XYZ file of C-alpha atoms in Angstrom:
552
model
C -21.616 72.337 -21.551
C -18.437 70.426 -22.517
C -15.615 72.529 -23.279
C -14.080 73.107 -26.685
C -10.548 71.429 -25.251
C -12.961 68.084 -24.130
C -14.726 67.707 -27.731
C -11.180 67.473 -29.307
C -8.909 65.826 -26.572
C -11.634 63.042 -25.695
C -11.725 61.613 -29.528
C -8.012 62.117 -30.043
C -7.382 59.956 -26.569
C -9.917 57.171 -28.045
C -8.350 57.347 -31.280
C -4.709 56.383 -29.083
C -6.851 53.968 -27.164
C -7.943 52.653 -30.577
C -4.589 52.296 -32.462
C -2.637 50.413 -29.312
C -5.521 47.742 -29.075
C -5.091 47.376 -33.157
C -1.585 46.714 -32.450
C -2.102 43.074 -32.940
C -1.559 40.202 -35.600
C -2.867 40.432 -37.743
C -2.048 44.034 -37.995
C -4.642 46.340 -40.107
C -3.204 47.938 -43.076
C -4.414 50.956 -42.404
C -4.223 53.540 -40.101
C -0.483 53.338 -38.456
C -0.966 51.758 -35.255
C 2.116 53.881 -34.122
C 1.073 57.024 -35.089
C 1.227 58.949 -31.671
C 4.328 57.704 -31.066
C 5.702 59.323 -34.315
C 4.524 62.598 -33.212
C 6.460 62.840 -29.895
C 9.279 65.406 -30.275
C 11.411 63.951 -27.676
C 11.041 60.526 -29.325
C 11.748 61.829 -32.743
C 14.795 64.515 -31.796
C 16.217 61.978 -28.901
C 16.412 58.820 -30.969
C 17.869 60.619 -33.607
C 20.679 62.139 -31.824
C 21.402 58.943 -29.972
C 21.132 57.105 -33.403
C 23.419 59.712 -35.048
C 20.982 59.336 -38.184
C 17.514 60.824 -39.840
C 14.662 58.281 -39.010
C 11.494 59.214 -41.128
C 9.311 57.124 -39.436
C 9.690 59.155 -36.173
C 10.136 62.359 -38.554
C 6.230 63.785 -38.251
C 7.184 64.802 -34.842
C 8.312 67.953 -36.942
C 4.894 68.686 -37.917
C 4.291 69.048 -33.805
C 6.982 71.501 -33.624
C 6.303 73.528 -36.632
C 2.449 73.786 -35.391
C 3.835 75.139 -32.074
C 5.537 78.110 -33.704
C 1.488 79.175 -34.822
C -0.375 77.566 -32.468
C 1.593 77.021 -29.191
C 1.622 74.028 -26.984
C -1.282 72.280 -28.522
C 0.516 69.049 -28.363
C 0.264 69.008 -24.737
C -3.001 70.288 -24.473
C -5.093 68.108 -27.220
C -3.208 65.490 -28.504
C -0.926 64.179 -25.842
C -2.390 60.867 -24.192
C -0.631 61.288 -20.947
C -1.327 65.039 -20.688
C -5.167 63.708 -21.105
C -4.977 61.076 -18.293
C -3.773 63.699 -16.168
C -6.505 65.899 -16.871
C -8.907 63.156 -15.848
C -6.678 62.068 -12.786
C -6.958 65.890 -11.336
C -10.919 66.252 -12.435
C -11.371 62.815 -10.178
C -9.884 64.787 -7.262
C -11.725 67.616 -7.930
C -8.824 69.449 -6.061
C -9.658 73.275 -5.413
C -7.392 75.433 -7.801
C -5.020 77.117 -5.501
C -5.347 80.663 -4.858
C -1.618 81.315 -5.816
C -1.438 79.899 -9.439
C 0.071 82.974 -11.150
C 3.169 82.391 -13.492
C 5.426 83.905 -10.767
C 4.375 81.826 -8.412
C 5.682 78.265 -9.704
C 8.602 79.700 -12.077
C 11.521 77.801 -9.787
C 10.288 74.742 -11.017
C 9.594 75.282 -14.444
C 12.976 75.299 -15.441
C 13.396 71.639 -14.414
C 11.925 70.387 -17.688
C 14.657 72.217 -19.613
C 17.311 70.793 -17.380
C 16.091 67.271 -18.053
C 16.078 68.033 -21.748
C 19.555 69.378 -21.608
C 20.553 66.211 -19.888
C 18.886 64.141 -22.555
C 20.679 65.722 -24.904
C 24.149 65.084 -23.423
C 23.469 61.601 -22.636
C 22.236 61.231 -26.206
C 25.462 62.833 -27.653
C 27.771 60.758 -25.582
C 25.802 57.557 -27.227
C 23.311 56.680 -24.609
C 19.340 57.193 -25.070
C 17.141 57.799 -21.671
C 14.626 59.464 -23.885
C 12.081 56.169 -22.381
C 12.357 57.308 -18.845
C 10.819 60.667 -19.576
C 8.855 60.420 -22.970
C 5.082 61.249 -22.236
C 4.329 58.741 -25.211
C 6.561 55.875 -24.344
C 4.851 56.650 -20.638
C 1.632 56.308 -21.554
C 2.066 53.681 -24.312
C 3.541 51.068 -21.484
C 1.118 51.802 -18.909
C -2.077 51.560 -21.168
C -0.287 48.355 -22.761
C 1.096 46.416 -19.843
C -0.959 47.542 -17.149
C -4.663 48.701 -18.335
C -5.071 46.177 -21.500
C -4.610 42.996 -19.258
C -6.806 44.516 -16.803
C -9.581 45.252 -18.915
C -9.611 41.546 -20.494
C -9.404 40.226 -16.856
C -12.136 42.098 -16.014
C -14.353 40.981 -19.086
C -13.239 37.356 -17.967
C -14.581 37.949 -14.033
C -17.850 39.393 -15.829
C -18.519 36.175 -18.257
C -17.790 33.977 -15.337
C -20.148 35.503 -13.254
C -22.967 35.424 -15.781
C -21.818 32.180 -17.510
C -24.706 30.369 -15.699
C -26.982 32.808 -16.947
C -26.237 32.943 -20.703
C -27.824 29.546 -21.693
C -31.149 30.636 -20.328
C -30.899 33.663 -22.306
C -30.615 31.899 -25.381
C -26.430 32.905 -25.459
C -24.680 29.476 -25.431
C -22.311 30.870 -27.586
C -21.452 33.526 -25.037
C -21.364 30.946 -22.493
C -18.259 29.591 -24.286
C -16.051 32.816 -24.515
C -12.955 33.182 -22.455
C -10.282 35.992 -23.232
C -6.858 35.396 -23.174
C -5.204 37.834 -21.095
C -1.261 38.595 -21.677
C 1.216 38.534 -19.141
C 3.717 41.248 -18.762
C 7.253 41.770 -16.827
C 7.706 44.800 -14.806
C 3.859 46.023 -15.213
C 3.956 46.703 -11.309
C 7.006 49.241 -11.561
C 5.403 50.738 -14.748
C 2.259 51.056 -12.683
C 3.926 52.345 -9.610
C 5.908 54.944 -12.189
C 2.810 56.181 -13.896
C 0.756 56.544 -10.936
C 3.530 58.721 -8.870
C 3.227 60.894 -12.446
C -0.386 61.236 -11.661
C 0.090 62.047 -8.080
C 2.186 65.107 -8.516
C -0.829 66.657 -9.839
C -1.646 66.734 -5.917
C 0.768 69.732 -5.620
C -0.355 71.386 -8.619
C -2.873 70.600 -11.322
C -0.639 68.967 -14.732
C 2.664 69.507 -12.413
C 4.527 66.755 -14.679
C 3.797 68.690 -17.695
C 4.426 72.431 -16.146
C 7.947 71.061 -14.600
C 8.996 67.796 -15.526
C 8.337 66.846 -19.021
C 11.183 67.494 -21.472
C 8.871 66.754 -24.419
C 6.857 69.615 -23.323
C 10.073 71.716 -23.310
C 10.759 71.013 -26.639
C 7.715 72.184 -27.716
C 7.623 75.173 -25.126
C 11.185 76.286 -27.089
C 9.062 76.888 -30.203
C 6.221 78.417 -28.307
C 7.536 81.355 -27.057
C 6.023 84.019 -30.107
C 3.251 81.979 -31.330
C 0.897 83.898 -33.833
C -2.199 82.463 -32.134
C -2.406 84.346 -28.651
C -4.421 84.855 -25.589
C -5.755 88.729 -25.560
C -7.391 90.199 -22.711
C -9.734 93.381 -23.643
C -10.235 96.541 -21.340
C -13.064 95.265 -19.812
C -11.286 92.486 -17.278
C -12.167 93.836 -13.799
C -9.012 91.438 -12.688
C -10.834 89.471 -10.638
C -8.304 86.649 -10.861
C -10.725 83.943 -12.014
C -8.470 83.071 -14.965
C -5.384 82.803 -12.915
C -6.805 80.272 -10.440
C -8.540 78.305 -13.360
C -5.337 77.750 -15.856
C -4.219 74.305 -15.511
C -0.710 75.464 -16.395
C -0.045 78.487 -14.213
C 0.550 80.271 -17.604
C -1.044 83.580 -16.732
C 0.314 86.424 -14.852
C -0.887 87.739 -11.807
C -1.661 91.023 -13.488
C -4.062 88.763 -15.189
C -3.248 90.189 -18.692
C 0.258 88.708 -19.625
C 0.452 85.167 -20.716
C 3.638 83.241 -20.739
C 2.893 81.655 -24.075
C 5.360 78.773 -23.634
C 3.494 77.535 -20.865
C 0.018 78.148 -22.648
C -1.584 75.047 -23.862
C -4.567 77.009 -25.784
C -7.019 75.017 -23.863
C -9.107 78.298 -23.733
C -10.254 77.985 -20.197
C -9.545 81.017 -19.212
C -11.941 82.396 -22.243
C -14.688 80.038 -20.939
C -14.549 80.913 -17.342
C -14.342 84.730 -17.607
C -17.477 86.080 -15.965
C -17.020 89.542 -18.020
C -15.927 87.540 -21.515
C -12.928 89.867 -21.593
C -10.268 86.778 -22.757
C -10.363 85.678 -26.351
C -7.802 84.262 -28.362
C -6.756 85.633 -31.982
C -3.769 85.656 -34.351
C -1.815 88.593 -33.230
C 1.661 90.121 -32.847
C 0.424 92.954 -31.018
C 0.278 91.514 -27.416
C 3.148 92.412 -25.103
C 5.175 89.063 -24.369
C 6.087 88.385 -20.890
C 9.961 89.275 -19.748
C 12.337 85.969 -19.191
C 9.619 83.303 -19.926
C 12.746 80.804 -19.876
C 15.086 82.263 -17.434
C 17.891 79.740 -17.623
C 21.472 80.436 -16.314
C 24.637 79.693 -18.988
C 25.793 77.537 -16.179
C 22.869 75.461 -14.933
C 22.437 74.668 -18.713
C 26.118 73.597 -18.965
C 25.792 71.610 -15.891
C 23.016 69.794 -17.021
C 24.443 68.831 -20.209
C 27.090 67.768 -18.291
C 25.465 65.820 -16.177
C 23.589 63.949 -18.658
C 27.050 63.089 -20.345
C 28.579 62.063 -17.109
C 25.668 59.614 -16.593
C 25.893 58.004 -19.839
C 29.909 57.762 -19.328
C 29.168 56.178 -16.162
C 26.548 53.801 -17.477
C 29.029 52.873 -20.706
C 31.584 51.669 -17.848
C 29.199 49.417 -16.448
C 30.537 45.758 -16.450
C 27.193 44.667 -18.178
C 26.886 47.258 -20.766
C 26.201 45.835 -23.785
C 26.152 48.937 -25.868
C 28.908 49.495 -28.569
C 29.366 45.759 -29.098
C 28.559 43.898 -31.628
C 29.476 40.450 -30.844
C 28.005 38.842 -27.771
C 30.190 39.492 -24.442
C 31.126 36.805 -21.926
C 28.721 39.045 -19.567
C 25.373 38.684 -21.804
C 22.863 36.760 -20.442
C 22.750 33.623 -22.383
C 18.844 34.154 -21.976
C 18.756 37.726 -23.912
C 17.093 36.788 -27.297
C 16.197 40.082 -29.325
C 13.003 40.050 -31.460
C 13.549 38.948 -35.394
C 14.719 42.113 -37.281
C 16.474 43.830 -34.308
C 19.173 45.727 -35.146
C 22.885 44.992 -34.005
C 22.986 45.988 -30.158
C 24.218 49.647 -30.793
C 21.734 50.443 -33.147
C 19.173 48.618 -31.487
C 19.669 50.569 -28.026
C 20.016 54.058 -29.779
C 16.903 53.752 -31.231
C 14.176 51.695 -28.914
C 12.119 53.841 -27.258
C 10.980 51.287 -24.804
C 7.361 52.281 -25.835
C 6.141 48.369 -25.511
C 4.427 48.555 -28.799
C 6.257 45.523 -29.811
C 5.868 43.727 -26.665
C 1.915 44.210 -26.703
C 1.565 43.567 -30.296
C 3.507 39.941 -30.167
C 1.374 37.391 -31.219
C 2.297 34.634 -28.783
C 3.030 36.983 -25.873
C 6.659 35.855 -26.171
C 8.137 39.541 -25.920
C 8.800 40.863 -22.673
C 10.434 43.905 -21.195
C 13.794 43.146 -19.501
C 15.063 44.484 -16.281
C 19.065 44.731 -16.432
C 20.047 42.008 -18.453
C 21.340 44.126 -20.822
C 22.798 46.609 -18.395
C 20.962 49.851 -17.381
C 20.904 51.297 -20.429
C 18.922 48.324 -21.669
C 16.222 48.838 -19.311
C 12.620 47.796 -20.805
C 13.870 46.576 -24.081
C 12.002 43.752 -25.548
C 13.455 40.344 -25.336
C 11.938 36.581 -26.442
C 11.069 34.483 -23.162
C 10.975 31.247 -25.343
C 9.795 29.030 -22.524
C 6.959 31.359 -21.985
C 6.069 30.952 -25.572
C 7.688 30.548 -29.357
C 8.354 33.321 -31.893
C 5.683 32.613 -34.625
C 7.454 32.168 -37.873
C 4.159 33.265 -39.488
C 4.099 36.596 -37.587
C 6.382 39.883 -38.178
C 4.169 42.354 -36.608
C 6.742 43.680 -33.814
C 8.917 45.157 -36.819
C 6.050 46.659 -38.333
C 4.891 48.730 -35.092
C 8.106 49.554 -33.990
C 8.176 53.713 -34.591
C 12.124 54.197 -34.618
C 13.280 51.063 -36.877
C 14.709 49.610 -33.821
C 13.296 46.637 -34.991
C 13.533 46.190 -38.850
C 9.666 45.978 -40.514
C 10.728 42.464 -42.518
C 8.401 40.740 -44.939
C 7.441 37.052 -43.609
C 9.688 35.642 -46.195
C 12.740 38.178 -44.866
C 11.615 37.498 -41.414
C 12.041 33.475 -41.996
C 15.956 34.229 -42.322
C 16.192 36.437 -39.302
C 17.941 33.843 -37.112
C 17.438 35.072 -33.303
C 19.353 32.219 -31.701
C 20.239 28.582 -31.668
C 18.939 26.072 -29.499
C 21.288 23.665 -27.178
C 19.965 20.417 -25.414
C 21.041 20.187 -21.685
C 21.497 16.401 -21.826
C 21.470 16.319 -18.226
C 17.763 17.245 -17.923
C 16.404 15.738 -21.020
C 14.366 12.677 -20.940
C 15.649 10.926 -23.709
C 19.276 11.567 -23.054
C 19.133 11.509 -19.432
C 16.386 8.917 -18.454
C 16.511 6.642 -21.808
C 12.966 7.316 -22.135
C 11.104 7.951 -25.523
C 10.393 11.720 -25.970
C 9.583 13.355 -29.639
C 7.862 16.755 -28.897
C 10.969 18.886 -29.765
C 11.398 16.992 -33.180
C 7.646 16.901 -33.596
C 7.120 20.391 -32.625
C 10.250 22.239 -34.496
C 8.686 24.179 -37.195
C 11.941 24.111 -39.212
C 12.867 20.614 -38.784
C 16.163 21.431 -37.166
C 15.626 18.779 -34.812
C 16.024 14.845 -35.533
C 15.367 11.922 -33.396
C 18.701 9.546 -33.681
C 20.041 6.603 -32.345
C 23.083 7.063 -30.701
C 25.286 4.244 -28.688
C 24.584 3.471 -25.642
C 20.888 4.788 -25.760
C 18.207 2.159 -26.376
C 15.697 5.107 -27.565
C 16.241 7.823 -30.217
C 17.648 11.094 -28.622
C 17.026 14.480 -30.259
C 20.133 16.023 -32.007
C 20.389 19.611 -33.213
C 21.224 20.900 -36.733
C 22.442 24.298 -35.836
C 22.488 25.278 -39.590
C 18.496 24.790 -39.537
C 17.715 26.322 -36.307
C 15.934 29.807 -36.398
C 16.071 30.341 -32.472
C 12.028 30.455 -32.752
C 11.972 28.570 -29.243
C 8.989 26.262 -29.482
C 10.949 23.400 -28.682
C 12.088 25.293 -25.534
C 8.261 26.231 -24.820
C 7.087 22.727 -25.611
C 9.799 20.856 -23.355
C 7.627 18.499 -21.009
C 10.722 18.888 -18.142
C 9.312 20.564 -15.321
C 10.961 24.000 -14.506
C 14.093 25.169 -16.689
C 13.520 23.636 -20.374
C 16.138 20.818 -21.382
C 16.630 22.605 -24.485
C 17.227 26.163 -24.545
C 17.542 29.002 -27.124
C 20.645 31.086 -26.526
C 21.714 34.195 -28.814
C 24.492 32.263 -30.239
C 24.780 32.354 -34.146
C 22.197 35.240 -34.107
C 21.986 37.107 -37.026
C 21.079 41.031 -36.826
C 21.542 43.393 -39.702
C 21.178 46.983 -39.606
C 20.776 46.847 -43.746
C 20.465 44.397 -46.648
C 18.887 41.119 -47.100
C 18.453 38.440 -44.307
C 17.823 36.048 -46.719
C 20.762 36.723 -48.900
C 23.294 36.736 -45.965
C 21.531 33.556 -44.336
C 22.522 32.131 -47.922
C 25.869 33.330 -47.690
C 26.390 31.635 -43.940
C 25.106 28.064 -45.364
C 21.865 28.621 -43.477
C 18.775 26.839 -44.244
C 15.430 27.611 -43.167
C 12.261 25.569 -44.385
C 9.192 26.129 -42.639
C 6.992 23.201 -42.047
C 3.923 23.509 -44.207
C 2.354 21.283 -41.361
C 2.621 21.327 -37.729
C 1.039 19.435 -34.473
C -0.346 22.731 -32.647
C -3.103 23.969 -33.967
C -2.526 27.443 -32.606
C 0.537 27.622 -35.054
C 0.299 29.578 -38.239
C 0.925 27.915 -41.136
C 2.848 29.708 -44.124
C 1.942 28.804 -47.334
C 2.414 30.535 -50.782
C -0.337 32.256 -52.879
C -0.663 31.403 -56.617
C 1.422 34.565 -57.249
C 4.155 32.815 -54.856
C 3.809 35.407 -51.879
C 3.951 34.326 -48.632
C 0.475 34.475 -46.641
C -0.753 33.333 -43.242
C -3.769 31.094 -42.340
C -4.993 30.539 -39.038
C -6.769 27.162 -38.224
C -10.083 28.244 -36.663
C -11.142 26.904 -33.147
C -14.529 26.448 -32.002
C -16.309 29.942 -31.007
C -15.179 30.926 -27.685
C -12.529 28.659 -27.319
C -9.007 29.429 -26.633
C -5.793 27.353 -27.075
C -4.002 26.717 -23.198
C -0.652 27.866 -23.632
């Protein structure tokens, strides 16, 4: 018989996977694909503290905090996809539950999650957000986006390749032509190793991460100290200890009757395994509470907060730190191009929780997480890798899926004016400039007519020239440049336009920028921006024959 927890946990996890799969262009009008990220209390409180602002999109997590007052840590037991994955990993290992699993047996480790929470709070107050390192929703979203999603597509291709010779004989000719486009992601191996390290902690104790390390769990636990819905043990209890050994959170005391409600995830397992049916849950205030569930010394709390602030201060004094500087610094990588609609760098890093939702949703797979190009504080933030692919002018999905508003949700018409950089020609590598050979690729591919081929002295053929006021920085020229290795035309952040508020269109007009996307382009996979009868911008995708994808 399936346990009650699984009846809710499995469908909710399936919903998480479905929403993550749906985070792609074209984005569905409903439901909100970043719904689970908005429910993470650590993302909500951490990003708002670092940004010094109320962020409505993540304020939904306050529902989870309020729910904890009535039902305890149901977020950890039912909603959190990382918790569901940990439960599955513990079930696969089928490790026998330890004999000493009472609350008192693991008490010394439980305070770690509160120290992590205080450390994150201290760093956020200093202006650096480390939420992305510990947020369970950020961890889960990155893992399933960067690791599981491409592996599933790769596995499907292997399956199709294996059966491709058989399909024609079965009358499945169209199926024989299908090949799925597998996205590629930077840092995915490190993401996988980090995630599996979290799962491996279950070899020490079931749900070791949830019990001892998760600061999001600490937030919920602080509001679950005296929930209305509690575990109750009747007089028929024989103190056999089955409930203590079975509890995945070790929330039951050695006396079998007292419960640490801040640790209880209301999974009801103790009720289901009790041979005497002496355990049940009900709304009550009469159950005795465990003394000192959260036993933290003042000196340790102050030390944790101070350590977080000190870590933030050291990060802010790092030579490559970009946070706090709106204008490009000399040490900023010339290859660090942020997505269109990104807030100015301080606000961007304050709000970005490195969930990878924008990277996964990117139509052309040009968005990639970075390592240390933006300093240690910028780890895993997204950037445009123009050599890999261009930023499609008919897609604004990255801003629409961002849960914290680090990337503004722009309309297609506004996104057209969100200049992310400016192309520059390296004449020593350009075929036309250096070798006097005719090449018109960047001119023909530019969606904004920012590149023109002109005759110049001492060159028998036309050479590409860039009008910087027309260049949007989309990167299609860099992507399609035929030069082997590094492109002869590079997009750099010079001239980028990043606004926290206001209209990109009006600001671009003020700066004298002119962006007119072509209505027709050479590459079939580029979407066309056209206007309907009401003058609204819409996108149309040129269809390919069934089963075909464009080799990028």
